[in-house]
């Protein structure tokens, strides 16, 4: 019987080793271990054995069963692994083919600039104010110390609709309106972005419609050095921490003293090049201390309150920052231009 | 203002500073130097030569053969200039000379005869054509007899003079004169200033015997000085004066004109010279013109005048428009011997008015318009007389005839050290402030740290404390201001809800695949009435035109963003950019007035245009063109995102496809529309199939709640049922959905349409729409019976309402 068992083991293990098919392996399991299998058949004869032989043969039989089961399991695992590998190999793809595109739009370049400036000033405690694009002559000019016969407000320069209404030429009227709203009683700390309009012929550097951001800070004891400090923070954040600023005297009817702010040219680092026309400086914005008449007209006591204001053109800033050579690009909306500035 | 440095050096010693350094200093302390030019490009080896002999070239009619003494040698030079003659002193470019434009002079043979150099015109020496005196425009330049033979012409003709171009802001008209610039530069460099000393020789004759002055309107003409100069010889002005005028951008004419121009630039005071004999009267009357009065001005144009214009008359008729231009009938010419010289102060607004009406803007009117220095009017007149005496052989008659009601008071502004520092954030000392005032040559009285500053009349721009603050600050130097941050109480800066929502809308649109655009607010007449949203149209808006548009393309305030957006689609299509998905956030301007008396209602719109492929064909995806439902999905999406319920209603609008257009409603109120542009309009604008949307964002902003509601996550399972109804083709899916919603409430929580079928398995006039219903209750699990009951009632209701049956 022992020989019989060992023969079964040898034969079974050989067949297991030889097979490469899951089905055959299953058949082998039935052939040897099934209810009608050869091992079961042999074990059925156990009853005929002596008491002494029974445990010995029993042990052998168990060992044979274990070894066959074990071999089948191992083979099963091997075959399953082989089958999976085959399957995965079949599933392989060309990963260099392009993926399914995600369709994204994007912001206009001017919006990007405006929001960047808004966020910068919000971080310094400024609020963002908006106002109408069709303005009254009063808010657009008179409230800003530009009385009716002022030479700087030629009809030729503005889009008038009637004698009293025009498309605003700057966003300063929003400042006047805000001060008026605050009734001369509390500090004003605001910026006002928006569209403005002037009677310019459209060309590479002029546009009859463009964008402006102005800022206003009115409080007790606001100093000109505060203006310089704020503008420095702005310039460094916007154009790089290695930029220097310079203030030059200038003239605006609504500020006194008035200045223009230049930043050192990024291209030549102040050495002088074609971008800065050899001066080493690039003009960025106009600013100044709010004219006492403007404060008074808005209801602020100019003996108590002082303030500064500044105004800049995001179009120009975008042109400088991104090297755009024609302001009309911002308004003709050529798809090839719009898609340049984001990954759409 | 063009400032010749050589001319300026007469009044202020600028030392060894280079033009660039000076320009930077001037720019930094107040006046932008916009450019530095030189009178001419440098020449080499051009000297004064004496034409010893001049005869016709034997082989050429128009050429002359000259023997020219250039000091160390006599050169034989052939010259073609018509004005060359023996005895002249001329500019000779010797062989080896280099003229502007890198033009090298060599020995050449002209028609068989050797020519050893060139006799030069001013143009050839690099002077701009427009500054060359007209009488020698076609010829060579001739030096005065006292020129030294052999001397280099560069400094003699002022060719190496640096000229600063000042960009003057309106307040600094004081620098429209050399004296003004001299004060400025003297203050910046801290140098002394030398003013010209006006002086004339006393004459036996009195001007009062020749002229009387009568001013009718002293407000418009508070000062009129009339000087009489006899025995004048009209001839070229001295070389140095011509040089300076050329450098300052003025073409020399003759000594009389040149002297008035020279003094105009020197003092900033315009002067006018009349030919006394041609005045034909012994009086000057200054008055307002009469209606329909005319004058022929120096440029031989007849000008119509009105009572708003101030004129100078001879008692009978106008001889000049005050401050603007003289008349042709009294113009100085080569025969003039007696001059009546006017030095006056005209009110800026009257000159501005005349300039505007006549379009005549000149160096003179520009200065009058800004207001001249009251203290220089008379001095300028005397200065000119002095120059007539010196350079025109003139005899200046004693006692100019003067009408004088001019206010010459110097304003006083008080400043103190504490306030200056408080405003600037500086620590300037009282002593420094005193030094700054001295540099500016402002007189002051000082008591402790307070200064009572007398503002010179030349600085009419300084009237208040802040003006003086600027003077102190700019001379102190803005570079020396410290950098500080405000001391005031800090407040939280933040976007308002409205501003936040605008940004969210933009972000959504971009996430949905649309590109932001900005178009023009001003549009064309044929655009302005197109594609106006129905709820705007119901208000009967009147298009608002500009009073003076610059072009027909930008004439009206827009009533819709769509026409200009469509314009950009056409623009792109013309450049082969056919796949467009654009949106814009911008205002429209609604007014119902025929003549605007108040600001129009400005309404923020969210508009967009889509055209071409929405999804492009690629290896892994089929192409999909933009259609109505792409646009509708975007609009449904934004309102879902904002948690604002909307509905769509089929509608017909002018210029929109009659079968593919819907209004968008919030709470049954129209807030905009979506749809396809009418194919006829598409064709007209040269567009492919194009879809648009246009939403009133103001209403959205009003309805929007920034804090979204919290909805409990359902604890109990849901179950779905599908129904396909066979409906008449004309029945709207949305109407059926509404009935399902109403009948299925409250158990039906969601309804989706997952199939729409029209075709061979259905009659021609039928369609099938399949709905998937989601049943759910927050409190419990629904039983099959409940769901079945609801399901059946829905079938019944739809059947009754739409004569529909369930498709098996």
CSV table of C-alpha atoms in Angstrom, one decimal, chain B residues 95-311:
chain,number,residue,atom,x,y,z
B,95,UNK,CA,39.4,118.3,-48.7
B,96,UNK,CA,39.3,115.8,-45.9
B,97,UNK,CA,36.4,117.5,-44.2
B,98,UNK,CA,33.5,115.4,-43.0
B,99,UNK,CA,30.0,116.8,-43.1
B,100,UNK,CA,26.9,115.5,-41.3
B,101,UNK,CA,25.7,112.1,-42.7
B,102,UNK,CA,29.4,111.1,-42.8
B,103,UNK,CA,29.8,113.0,-46.1
B,104,UNK,CA,33.5,113.1,-46.9
B,105,UNK,CA,34.9,115.9,-49.0
B,106,UNK,CA,37.5,115.0,-51.6
B,107,UNK,CA,39.3,116.7,-54.4
B,108,UNK,CA,37.2,116.2,-57.6
B,109,UNK,CA,37.1,117.3,-61.2
B,110,UNK,CA,33.9,119.0,-62.3
B,111,UNK,CA,33.6,119.4,-66.1
B,112,UNK,CA,37.3,119.1,-66.5
B,113,UNK,CA,38.3,121.5,-63.7
B,114,UNK,CA,39.6,120.6,-60.3
B,115,UNK,CA,37.6,121.5,-57.2
B,116,UNK,CA,39.3,121.4,-53.9
B,117,UNK,CA,36.5,121.4,-51.4
B,118,UNK,CA,33.0,122.6,-51.0
B,119,UNK,CA,31.3,125.9,-50.1
B,120,UNK,CA,28.4,124.9,-47.8
B,121,UNK,CA,24.8,125.8,-47.3
B,122,UNK,CA,23.4,125.6,-43.7
B,123,UNK,CA,21.5,122.5,-44.7
B,124,UNK,CA,24.8,120.9,-45.7
B,125,UNK,CA,26.2,121.8,-42.3
B,126,UNK,CA,23.3,119.9,-40.7
B,127,UNK,CA,20.8,122.6,-39.9
B,128,UNK,CA,17.2,121.5,-40.4
B,129,UNK,CA,15.7,122.9,-43.6
B,130,UNK,CA,12.8,124.4,-41.8
B,131,UNK,CA,15.1,126.7,-39.8
B,132,UNK,CA,17.1,128.0,-42.7
B,133,UNK,CA,16.2,131.6,-43.6
B,134,UNK,CA,14.1,131.6,-46.7
B,135,UNK,CA,16.3,133.9,-48.7
B,136,UNK,CA,19.2,131.4,-48.5
B,137,UNK,CA,17.2,128.3,-48.7
B,138,UNK,CA,18.6,127.5,-52.1
B,139,UNK,CA,22.1,128.9,-51.6
B,140,UNK,CA,25.1,129.0,-49.5
B,141,UNK,CA,25.4,130.8,-46.1
B,142,UNK,CA,27.3,134.1,-46.0
B,143,UNK,CA,29.1,135.2,-42.9
B,144,UNK,CA,29.2,138.8,-41.7
B,145,UNK,CA,32.3,140.7,-42.9
B,146,UNK,CA,33.9,140.6,-39.4
B,147,UNK,CA,34.2,136.8,-39.5
B,148,UNK,CA,37.8,135.6,-39.2
B,149,UNK,CA,39.1,133.7,-42.2
B,150,UNK,CA,40.3,130.2,-41.3
B,151,UNK,CA,38.2,130.0,-38.2
B,152,UNK,CA,36.3,126.8,-37.6
B,153,UNK,CA,32.6,127.3,-38.3
B,154,UNK,CA,31.3,125.0,-35.6
B,155,UNK,CA,31.1,127.5,-32.8
B,156,UNK,CA,30.7,130.4,-35.1
B,157,UNK,CA,27.4,128.8,-36.3
B,158,UNK,CA,26.6,127.3,-32.9
B,159,UNK,CA,26.5,123.9,-34.4
B,160,UNK,CA,27.6,122.1,-31.3
B,161,UNK,CA,25.0,123.7,-29.1
B,162,UNK,CA,23.0,121.2,-27.0
B,163,UNK,CA,19.3,121.8,-26.9
B,164,UNK,CA,17.1,120.5,-24.2
B,165,UNK,CA,13.5,119.8,-25.0
B,166,UNK,CA,11.4,120.6,-22.0
B,167,UNK,CA,8.0,118.9,-21.5
B,168,UNK,CA,6.2,121.6,-19.5
B,169,UNK,CA,3.2,120.8,-17.4
B,170,UNK,CA,0.5,123.5,-17.6
B,171,UNK,CA,1.5,125.1,-14.3
B,172,UNK,CA,5.1,125.8,-15.3
B,173,UNK,CA,4.5,128.3,-18.1
B,174,UNK,CA,7.1,130.4,-16.3
B,175,UNK,CA,9.6,128.2,-18.1
B,176,UNK,CA,8.3,129.3,-21.5
B,177,UNK,CA,11.1,131.8,-21.3
B,178,UNK,CA,14.9,131.7,-21.0
B,179,UNK,CA,14.8,133.8,-18.0
B,180,UNK,CA,12.3,131.4,-16.4
B,181,UNK,CA,14.5,128.5,-17.2
B,182,UNK,CA,17.5,130.4,-15.9
B,183,UNK,CA,15.7,130.9,-12.5
B,184,UNK,CA,14.9,127.2,-12.4
B,185,UNK,CA,18.4,126.0,-13.3
B,186,UNK,CA,20.0,128.6,-11.0
B,187,UNK,CA,17.9,127.2,-8.1
B,188,UNK,CA,18.7,123.6,-9.0
B,189,UNK,CA,22.5,124.2,-9.4
B,190,UNK,CA,22.5,126.9,-6.6
B,191,UNK,CA,24.2,129.4,-8.9
B,192,UNK,CA,23.7,133.2,-9.3
B,193,UNK,CA,21.6,134.5,-12.1
B,194,UNK,CA,22.5,137.4,-14.5
B,195,UNK,CA,19.5,139.3,-15.9
B,196,UNK,CA,19.8,141.5,-19.0
B,197,UNK,CA,19.9,145.2,-18.3
B,198,UNK,CA,17.3,146.9,-20.4
B,199,UNK,CA,18.5,150.3,-21.4
B,200,UNK,CA,17.9,152.7,-24.3
B,201,UNK,CA,19.4,155.9,-25.2
B,202,UNK,CA,17.3,159.0,-24.5
B,203,UNK,CA,15.8,160.6,-27.5
B,204,UNK,CA,14.6,164.2,-28.1
B,205,UNK,CA,11.3,163.1,-29.6
B,206,UNK,CA,8.4,161.9,-27.5
B,207,UNK,CA,6.3,158.8,-28.5
B,208,UNK,CA,3.2,160.7,-27.3
B,209,UNK,CA,3.5,163.0,-30.3
B,210,UNK,CA,3.2,160.0,-32.6
B,211,UNK,CA,0.6,157.7,-31.0
B,212,UNK,CA,-2.2,157.6,-28.4
B,213,UNK,CA,-3.5,154.5,-26.7
B,214,UNK,CA,-7.1,154.0,-25.8
B,215,UNK,CA,-8.2,150.7,-24.2
B,216,UNK,CA,-12.0,150.1,-24.1
B,217,UNK,CA,-11.9,147.0,-21.9
B,218,UNK,CA,-9.4,147.1,-19.2
B,219,UNK,CA,-10.4,143.7,-17.8
B,220,UNK,CA,-9.5,142.0,-21.1
B,221,UNK,CA,-6.5,144.3,-21.7
B,222,UNK,CA,-5.1,145.7,-18.4
B,223,UNK,CA,-1.8,146.8,-20.0
B,224,UNK,CA,-0.9,148.2,-23.3
B,225,UNK,CA,2.5,149.7,-24.0
B,226,UNK,CA,3.3,151.4,-27.4
B,227,UNK,CA,6.9,152.1,-28.2
B,228,UNK,CA,7.9,154.1,-31.3
B,229,UNK,CA,11.2,153.4,-33.0
B,230,UNK,CA,12.3,155.5,-35.9
B,231,UNK,CA,15.0,155.2,-38.6
B,232,UNK,CA,14.8,151.5,-38.6
B,233,UNK,CA,16.9,149.6,-41.1
B,234,UNK,CA,15.4,146.2,-41.9
B,235,UNK,CA,18.3,143.7,-42.5
B,236,UNK,CA,19.5,140.3,-41.3
B,237,UNK,CA,19.8,140.2,-37.5
B,238,UNK,CA,23.3,139.5,-36.0
B,239,UNK,CA,24.7,136.0,-36.4
B,240,UNK,CA,24.5,135.2,-32.7
B,241,UNK,CA,20.8,136.0,-32.6
B,242,UNK,CA,20.1,133.9,-35.7
B,243,UNK,CA,22.1,131.1,-34.2
B,244,UNK,CA,20.1,131.2,-31.0
B,245,UNK,CA,16.8,131.4,-32.8
B,246,UNK,CA,17.7,128.4,-34.9
B,247,UNK,CA,18.7,126.4,-31.9
B,248,UNK,CA,15.4,127.3,-30.2
B,249,UNK,CA,13.5,126.2,-33.3
B,250,UNK,CA,12.7,129.4,-34.9
B,251,UNK,CA,13.6,130.4,-38.4
B,252,UNK,CA,15.3,133.8,-38.7
B,253,UNK,CA,13.5,136.3,-41.0
B,254,UNK,CA,14.9,139.8,-40.6
B,255,UNK,CA,16.1,141.9,-37.6
B,256,UNK,CA,12.7,143.3,-36.7
B,257,UNK,CA,10.9,139.9,-36.6
B,258,UNK,CA,14.0,138.2,-35.1
B,259,UNK,CA,14.2,140.7,-32.3
B,260,UNK,CA,10.6,140.4,-31.3
B,261,UNK,CA,11.0,136.6,-31.4
B,262,UNK,CA,14.2,136.7,-29.5
B,263,UNK,CA,12.6,138.8,-26.7
B,264,UNK,CA,9.5,136.6,-26.8
B,265,UNK,CA,11.7,133.6,-25.9
B,266,UNK,CA,14.0,135.5,-23.6
B,267,UNK,CA,11.3,137.1,-21.5
B,268,UNK,CA,8.3,135.0,-22.3
B,269,UNK,CA,6.6,138.2,-23.4
B,270,UNK,CA,5.0,138.3,-26.9
B,271,UNK,CA,5.6,141.6,-28.7
B,272,UNK,CA,4.1,142.8,-32.0
B,273,UNK,CA,5.8,145.2,-34.4
B,274,UNK,CA,3.5,147.3,-36.6
B,275,UNK,CA,4.7,149.4,-39.5
B,276,UNK,CA,3.9,152.8,-38.1
B,277,UNK,CA,3.5,154.4,-41.5
B,278,UNK,CA,1.1,151.7,-42.7
B,279,UNK,CA,-1.0,152.2,-39.5
B,280,UNK,CA,-2.4,155.3,-41.2
B,281,UNK,CA,-3.5,156.9,-37.9
B,282,UNK,CA,-2.0,158.2,-34.8
B,283,UNK,CA,-4.0,156.1,-32.4
B,284,UNK,CA,-4.3,152.6,-31.1
B,285,UNK,CA,-7.8,151.6,-29.9
B,286,UNK,CA,-8.2,148.3,-28.2
B,287,UNK,CA,-11.7,147.0,-28.2
B,288,UNK,CA,-13.9,144.0,-28.8
B,289,UNK,CA,-14.6,143.3,-32.4
B,290,UNK,CA,-18.0,144.1,-33.8
B,291,UNK,CA,-20.2,141.4,-35.2
B,292,UNK,CA,-19.2,140.4,-38.7
B,293,UNK,CA,-16.1,142.6,-38.6
B,294,UNK,CA,-13.2,141.0,-40.5
B,295,UNK,CA,-9.4,141.2,-40.7
B,296,UNK,CA,-6.9,139.9,-43.1
B,297,UNK,CA,-4.1,138.4,-40.9
B,298,UNK,CA,-0.4,138.1,-41.7
B,299,UNK,CA,-1.0,134.7,-43.4
B,300,UNK,CA,-3.3,136.5,-45.9
B,301,UNK,CA,-6.4,134.8,-44.6
B,302,UNK,CA,-9.5,136.8,-44.0
B,303,UNK,CA,-10.8,136.1,-40.4
B,304,UNK,CA,-14.4,136.7,-39.3
B,305,UNK,CA,-14.5,138.2,-35.9
B,306,UNK,CA,-17.2,138.4,-33.2
B,307,UNK,CA,-17.7,140.5,-30.1
B,308,UNK,CA,-15.9,137.9,-28.1
B,309,UNK,CA,-12.6,138.7,-29.8
B,310,UNK,CA,-10.4,141.5,-28.7
B,311,UNK,CA,-8.9,143.5,-31.5
